[in-house]
Short mmCIF file of C-alpha atoms in Angstrom, two decimals:
data_model
loop_
_atom_site.label_atom_id
_atom_site.label_comp_id
_atom_site.label_asym_id
_atom_site.label_seq_id
_atom_site.Cartn_x
_atom_site.Cartn_y
_atom_site.Cartn_z
CA MET A 1 0.00 0.00 0.00
CA LYS A 2 1.34 3.40 -0.99
CA SER A 3 2.57 5.81 1.69
CA LEU A 4 2.32 9.60 1.29
CA LYS A 5 4.79 12.21 2.48
CA VAL A 6 2.81 14.73 4.53
CA VAL A 7 3.42 18.26 5.79
CA PHE A 8 1.00 18.97 8.65
CA LEU A 9 -0.18 22.47 9.57
CA GLY A 10 -2.09 23.07 12.82
CA THR A 11 -2.00 24.54 16.30
CA PRO A 12 -4.39 23.44 19.12
CA GLU A 13 -5.27 20.12 20.77
CA PHE A 14 -7.92 19.50 18.10
CA ALA A 15 -5.14 19.51 15.48
CA LYS A 16 -2.69 17.50 17.58
CA THR A 17 -5.03 14.50 17.59
CA SER A 18 -5.01 14.44 13.77
CA LEU A 19 -1.21 14.80 13.68
CA GLU A 20 -0.89 11.88 16.07
CA ALA A 21 -3.23 9.74 13.92
CA ILE A 22 -1.19 10.48 10.77
CA HIS A 23 2.09 9.80 12.58
CA GLN A 24 0.75 6.40 13.71
CA SER A 25 -0.52 5.54 10.22
CA ARG A 26 1.47 4.25 7.25
CA HIS A 27 2.02 7.82 6.02
CA GLU A 28 5.17 9.80 6.76
CA VAL A 29 5.07 13.22 8.42
CA VAL A 30 8.04 15.06 6.89
CA GLY A 31 7.33 18.45 8.47
CA VAL A 32 5.06 20.21 10.94
CA VAL A 33 4.09 23.89 10.67
CA THR A 34 2.60 25.62 13.71
CA VAL A 35 2.29 28.98 15.41
CA ALA A 36 5.31 30.70 16.97
CA ASP A 37 5.83 30.23 20.73
CA LYS A 38 4.31 33.05 22.75
CA ALA A 39 4.36 34.43 26.29
CA SER A 40 1.09 33.97 28.19
CA GLY A 41 -0.34 34.16 31.70
CA ARG A 42 0.66 36.35 34.61
CA GLY A 43 4.24 35.13 34.63
CA GLN A 44 4.49 35.55 30.85
CA LYS A 45 5.75 31.99 30.57
CA ILE A 46 6.57 30.91 27.04
CA SER A 47 3.93 28.48 25.84
CA GLN A 48 4.10 26.12 22.89
CA SER A 49 1.19 24.89 20.80
CA ALA A 50 -0.12 21.37 21.42
CA VAL A 51 1.00 20.50 17.89
CA LYS A 52 4.57 21.64 18.55
CA VAL A 53 4.78 19.74 21.83
CA TYR A 54 3.73 16.50 20.10
CA ALA A 55 6.07 17.10 17.13
CA VAL A 56 9.10 17.73 19.38
CA GLU A 57 8.32 14.67 21.52
CA ASN A 58 8.24 12.55 18.37
CA ASN A 59 11.28 14.10 16.63
CA LEU A 60 9.27 15.60 13.78
CA PRO A 61 10.77 18.65 12.01
CA VAL A 62 8.99 21.82 13.20
CA PHE A 63 8.59 25.13 11.36
CA GLN A 64 7.23 28.24 13.11
CA PRO A 65 7.25 31.06 10.55
CA GLU A 66 6.04 34.52 11.54
CA LYS A 67 4.84 34.96 7.95
CA LEU A 68 3.70 32.16 5.66
CA ARG A 69 4.96 34.06 2.60
CA ASP A 70 8.52 34.23 3.97
CA PRO A 71 10.73 33.11 1.01
CA GLU A 72 13.13 31.23 3.29
CA PHE A 73 10.30 29.28 4.93
CA LEU A 74 8.69 28.51 1.55
CA GLU A 75 12.00 27.16 0.22
CA GLU A 76 12.50 24.96 3.30
CA VAL A 77 9.03 23.47 2.91
CA ARG A 78 9.49 22.99 -0.84
CA LYS A 79 12.63 20.95 -0.17
CA LEU A 80 10.57 18.47 1.89
CA ASN A 81 9.02 17.31 -1.40
CA ALA A 82 5.71 16.41 0.29
CA ASP A 83 2.91 14.70 -1.64
CA VAL A 84 0.18 16.49 0.29
CA PHE A 85 -0.36 19.12 2.98
CA VAL A 86 -2.91 18.51 5.75
CA VAL A 87 -4.38 21.53 7.56
CA VAL A 88 -6.29 21.30 10.86
CA ALA A 89 -7.21 24.40 12.90
CA PHE A 90 -4.58 26.65 11.37
CA ARG A 91 -4.61 30.13 9.86
CA MET A 92 -5.35 31.41 6.36
CA MET A 93 -2.79 30.14 3.86
CA PRO A 94 -1.41 31.95 0.82
CA LYS A 95 -1.89 30.34 -2.60
CA VAL A 96 1.88 29.97 -3.06
CA LEU A 97 1.87 27.60 -0.07
CA PHE A 98 -1.31 25.56 -0.52
CA GLU A 99 -0.59 24.93 -4.21
CA MET A 100 2.91 23.59 -3.47
CA PRO A 101 2.31 19.80 -3.05
CA LYS A 102 1.48 17.73 -6.14
CA LEU A 103 -1.69 16.19 -4.67
CA GLY A 104 -2.82 19.51 -3.16
CA THR A 105 -3.67 20.70 0.36
CA PHE A 106 -6.70 19.51 2.25
CA ASN A 107 -8.34 20.83 5.39
CA LEU A 108 -10.37 19.16 8.13
CA HIS A 109 -13.47 21.16 9.07
CA ALA A 110 -15.73 20.28 12.02
CA SER A 111 -19.07 20.39 10.19
CA LEU A 112 -20.91 18.85 7.28
CA LEU A 113 -20.02 21.44 4.64
CA PRO A 114 -21.45 23.59 3.13
CA ASP A 115 -23.21 24.22 6.46
CA TYR A 116 -21.27 25.98 9.21
CA ARG A 117 -18.42 27.45 7.23
CA GLY A 118 -16.36 29.68 9.48
CA ALA A 119 -14.48 29.78 12.75
CA ALA A 120 -16.99 28.29 15.21
CA PRO A 121 -18.85 25.34 13.62
CA ILE A 122 -19.03 23.27 16.81
CA ASN A 123 -20.47 26.09 18.91
CA TYR A 124 -23.16 26.94 16.37
CA ALA A 125 -24.21 23.33 15.82
CA VAL A 126 -25.07 23.14 19.53
CA ILE A 127 -26.54 26.67 19.74
CA ASN A 128 -28.89 25.87 16.85
CA GLY A 129 -29.98 22.58 18.41
CA GLU A 130 -28.73 20.37 15.56
CA GLU A 131 -29.35 16.66 16.01
CA LYS A 132 -26.38 15.78 13.81
CA THR A 133 -23.17 17.36 12.62
CA GLY A 134 -19.91 15.82 11.44
CA ALA A 135 -16.51 16.38 9.89
CA THR A 136 -15.45 17.15 6.32
CA THR A 137 -12.13 16.96 4.51
CA PHE A 138 -11.88 19.25 1.49
CA PHE A 139 -9.26 20.71 -0.83
CA ILE A 140 -8.29 24.27 0.06
CA ASN A 141 -8.82 27.01 -2.50
CA GLU A 142 -8.82 30.80 -2.27
CA LYS A 143 -12.32 30.95 -0.73
CA ILE A 144 -12.83 30.12 2.94
CA ASP A 145 -14.19 26.58 3.49
CA GLU A 146 -15.56 26.34 -0.06
CA GLY A 147 -13.19 23.84 -1.75
CA ASN A 148 -14.14 20.47 -3.22
CA ILE A 149 -15.20 17.84 -0.69
CA LEU A 150 -13.15 14.66 -0.30
CA LEU A 151 -14.83 12.76 2.56
CA GLN A 152 -17.48 13.41 5.20
CA GLU A 153 -18.55 11.58 8.34
CA GLU A 154 -21.73 12.27 10.30
CA LEU A 155 -21.88 12.40 14.10
CA ALA A 156 -25.02 12.62 16.24
CA VAL A 157 -25.23 15.52 18.67
CA LEU A 158 -26.26 14.04 22.02
CA PRO A 159 -29.14 15.48 24.09
CA ASP A 160 -27.89 18.28 26.39
CA GLU A 161 -24.37 17.95 24.97
CA ASN A 162 -22.20 21.03 25.27
CA ALA A 163 -19.67 22.36 22.77
CA GLY A 164 -16.74 20.99 24.79
CA SER A 165 -18.00 17.41 24.68
CA LEU A 166 -18.88 17.65 20.99
CA HIS A 167 -15.44 19.17 20.28
CA ASP A 168 -13.73 16.17 21.86
CA ARG A 169 -15.81 13.63 19.92
CA LEU A 170 -15.34 15.50 16.63
CA MET A 171 -11.62 15.69 17.33
CA GLU A 172 -11.45 11.87 17.32
CA THR A 173 -13.84 11.50 14.37
CA GLY A 174 -11.87 14.10 12.41
CA ALA A 175 -8.52 12.42 13.08
CA ARG A 176 -9.83 9.13 11.68
CA LEU A 177 -11.29 10.95 8.69
CA VAL A 178 -7.93 12.62 7.94
CA VAL A 179 -6.18 9.24 7.78
CA ARG A 180 -8.97 7.77 5.64
CA THR A 181 -8.56 10.75 3.30
CA LEU A 182 -4.80 10.20 3.05
CA ASP A 183 -5.39 6.48 2.36
CA GLY A 184 -7.91 7.32 -0.35
CA LEU A 185 -5.61 9.87 -2.01
CA ALA A 186 -2.73 7.38 -1.93
CA GLU A 187 -4.86 4.70 -3.56
CA GLY A 188 -6.62 7.07 -5.98
CA SER A 189 -9.99 5.92 -4.65
CA ILE A 190 -11.46 9.34 -3.73
CA THR A 191 -13.41 11.43 -6.21
CA GLU A 192 -13.52 15.04 -5.10
CA LYS A 193 -16.86 16.76 -5.57
CA PRO A 194 -17.93 20.39 -5.46
CA GLN A 195 -19.85 21.52 -2.40
CA PRO A 196 -23.63 21.52 -2.95
CA GLU A 197 -25.13 24.88 -3.80
CA VAL A 198 -27.26 25.94 -0.82
CA GLU A 199 -29.23 29.17 -0.99
CA HIS A 200 -28.91 29.91 2.72
CA PRO A 201 -26.10 27.82 4.27
CA LYS A 202 -25.86 27.97 8.07
CA ASN A 203 -22.95 30.15 9.12
CA ALA A 204 -20.41 29.78 11.94
CA PHE A 205 -18.89 33.24 12.17
CA LYS A 206 -16.13 34.01 14.64
CA ILE A 207 -17.52 34.60 18.14
CA PHE A 208 -16.65 37.88 19.85
CA LYS A 209 -17.12 38.77 23.53
CA GLU A 210 -20.41 40.61 23.06
CA ASP A 211 -21.81 37.66 21.09
CA THR A 212 -21.65 35.57 24.28
CA ARG A 213 -24.12 37.69 26.28
CA ILE A 214 -27.31 35.82 27.17
CA LYS A 215 -30.55 37.40 25.93
CA TRP A 216 -33.10 36.45 28.59
CA SER A 217 -35.98 37.66 26.40
CA GLY A 218 -35.59 34.50 24.30
CA SER A 219 -37.28 31.13 24.80
CA SER A 220 -36.01 28.83 27.55
CA LYS A 221 -34.97 26.18 25.02
CA ALA A 222 -33.01 28.68 22.91
CA ILE A 223 -31.26 30.08 26.00
CA HIS A 224 -30.39 26.55 27.18
CA GLN A 225 -28.89 25.66 23.78
CA PHE A 226 -27.01 28.96 23.66
CA ILE A 227 -25.40 28.30 27.05
CA LEU A 228 -24.49 24.72 26.05
CA GLY A 229 -23.11 25.95 22.73
CA MET A 230 -20.82 28.43 24.48
CA SER A 231 -19.67 25.98 27.17
CA PRO A 232 -16.96 25.68 28.32
CA TYR A 233 -15.44 28.19 25.91
CA PRO A 234 -15.89 31.09 25.32
CA ALA A 235 -18.74 30.77 27.91
CA ALA A 236 -22.10 32.55 27.88
CA PHE A 237 -22.46 35.36 30.38
CA THR A 238 -24.91 37.69 32.04
CA THR A 239 -24.31 40.60 34.41
CA LEU A 240 -25.21 40.99 38.07
CA LYS A 241 -25.34 44.05 40.26
CA ILE A 242 -23.86 43.07 43.63
CA GLY A 243 -24.19 46.04 45.94
CA GLU A 244 -22.82 48.90 43.87
CA GLU A 245 -20.64 46.70 41.64
CA ILE A 246 -21.53 45.32 38.19
CA LYS A 247 -19.94 41.92 37.63
CA GLY A 248 -20.04 39.42 34.81
CA LEU A 249 -21.34 35.92 35.56
CA LYS A 250 -20.42 33.10 33.19
CA ILE A 251 -22.93 30.25 33.05
CA PHE A 252 -21.74 26.83 31.89
CA GLY A 253 -24.89 24.74 32.18
CA GLY A 254 -28.22 24.30 33.89
CA ARG A 255 -31.79 23.26 33.32
CA PHE A 256 -35.04 24.94 32.37
CA GLU A 257 -38.73 24.45 32.89
CA LEU A 258 -41.58 26.02 30.99
CA SER A 259 -44.16 28.06 32.90
CA ASP A 260 -46.64 30.85 32.36
CA HIS A 261 -45.12 32.96 35.15
CA GLY A 262 -46.20 36.45 34.09
CA LYS A 263 -42.85 37.91 35.23
CA GLU A 264 -40.59 40.12 33.15
CA ALA A 265 -37.91 38.16 31.28
CA GLY A 266 -34.52 38.61 32.92
CA THR A 267 -35.93 38.91 36.46
CA LEU A 268 -33.88 37.08 39.10
CA GLN A 269 -35.34 34.66 41.65
CA ILE A 270 -32.79 33.98 44.38
CA SER A 271 -32.73 32.32 47.80
CA LYS A 272 -30.45 30.02 49.81
CA ASN A 273 -31.31 27.04 47.59
CA GLU A 274 -32.38 28.70 44.35
CA PHE A 275 -30.88 30.89 41.67
CA SER A 276 -33.19 31.17 38.69
CA ILE A 277 -33.81 33.66 35.92
CA TYR A 278 -37.20 34.15 34.28
CA THR A 279 -37.25 33.76 30.50
CA GLN A 280 -39.92 34.56 27.94
CA ASP A 281 -41.69 31.24 28.56
CA GLY A 282 -40.23 29.72 31.72
CA ILE A 283 -37.40 29.64 34.24
CA TYR A 284 -33.71 28.85 33.72
CA SER A 285 -31.70 27.52 36.68
CA PRO A 286 -27.89 27.55 36.25
CA SER A 287 -25.94 24.62 37.69
CA GLU A 288 -22.36 25.84 37.25
CA VAL A 289 -21.15 29.43 37.17
CA GLN A 290 -18.10 31.67 37.42
CA LEU A 291 -18.35 35.16 38.89
CA GLU A 292 -15.90 37.68 37.48
CA GLY A 293 -12.64 37.45 39.46
CA LYS A 294 -13.57 34.06 40.98
CA LYS A 295 -13.09 30.42 39.98
CA ARG A 296 -15.69 28.22 38.33
CA MET A 297 -18.03 26.60 40.88
CA SER A 298 -21.36 24.87 41.45
CA ILE A 299 -24.39 27.08 42.00
CA LYS A 300 -24.56 25.78 45.58
CA ASP A 301 -21.03 26.98 46.33
CA PHE A 302 -21.78 30.28 44.63
CA LEU A 303 -24.85 30.87 46.82
CA ASN A 304 -22.93 29.84 49.95
CA GLY A 305 -20.58 32.76 49.31
CA PHE A 306 -23.27 35.33 50.21
CA ARG A 307 -24.68 36.22 53.63
CA SER A 308 -27.51 38.24 52.13
CA PHE A 309 -29.17 37.90 48.74
CA GLU A 310 -30.91 41.27 48.87
CA GLN A 311 -27.82 42.98 47.42
CA ILE A 312 -27.87 40.78 44.26
CA LYS A 313 -29.84 41.96 41.23
CA MET A 314 -29.69 41.38 37.49
CA ALA A 315 -27.84 44.24 35.81
#
C-alpha cells in the first residue's frame, strides 16, 4: 500500500489529535508547521502549541514562521518534497503555499459542509440545536471553506451535549477521517466533488465577547442551547449588580422548565437554595457558574458565598 509524504499544519489540541493519527498511520510526516511560541499568563511563561509539543516529543521537524509568505520558509518546505499538505485548525494560507504539493492541500473542518463554514462550527451546531453534525475533509482554494469535498462523516449531537463534549468527539472523528482521506488519495480511490449549492447555508462566524451575552428575552430552550453551545469556551455570560458593583457571571450549564409565570424576562429569583432567571416562557436555573474574578463553581457553592441575597440583582 502506498505511503504519502505529509506536511502537517495546525495549532491546538484538536489539530494535535489528527497529527498523532497520521504519525501512527502508514504515512510519513516530513514536516510540521505551527504557530510561533508566545508568552502567556501572569508570569508571561513561554507556551508552545499542542501540535509543537507533540512534534518535538516525536522528533518531527517543526517550522514556526512569523509569515507564511517568507521566502526562506517557503523554500525549506518545498525541499521536503511532500505529496500532500494537511491543515487542521490553522490560519489562512497563501496560494503559493497551498498549491505547493502535487496532490494539493486539504483541510479538516468540524461540520458537514457547506453548512457551518467559518471559525466556530461546533459552537453553532449546539446553539442551533442540531441533532447531527460531522466532519469534512476538502481541498483548500482561495475561498474560505468552499473547496471540493473529499470525505465526510456524520456524528449525532447528544441530548444536552455542550460544545466541549462535541469538540472532543469530533476531534477523534476528524482524526480518523484525515487518515482515511490520506489512504484514499494514496490509492486514488477518492473522487472530489464540489460543495452543494445551498441558498442559505448555516454560518459559523467568529464569536466575539459581546456575542456571548445571554438574551433572557428568548425562549427557555433557545437560551439553554445557547449556554451549552458556548460551554466551556468562550462561555455565555450575564451581568449581576452586587451592591454597587456590576460583575459578569459566566454560566456553563443548567436546566429549564416552561411556565406561564407572568414575570418580566430577565428577572432574578434567588434564595439560599435557588438561583433562577425568568425567560420569555419559563425559568432557567444555572448549575455551574463563574463570577468575574472568581473560579468556576457549582451554583450551591456560589450561593454559599453570600450572607444576604438582597444585594444581588440582574444588571
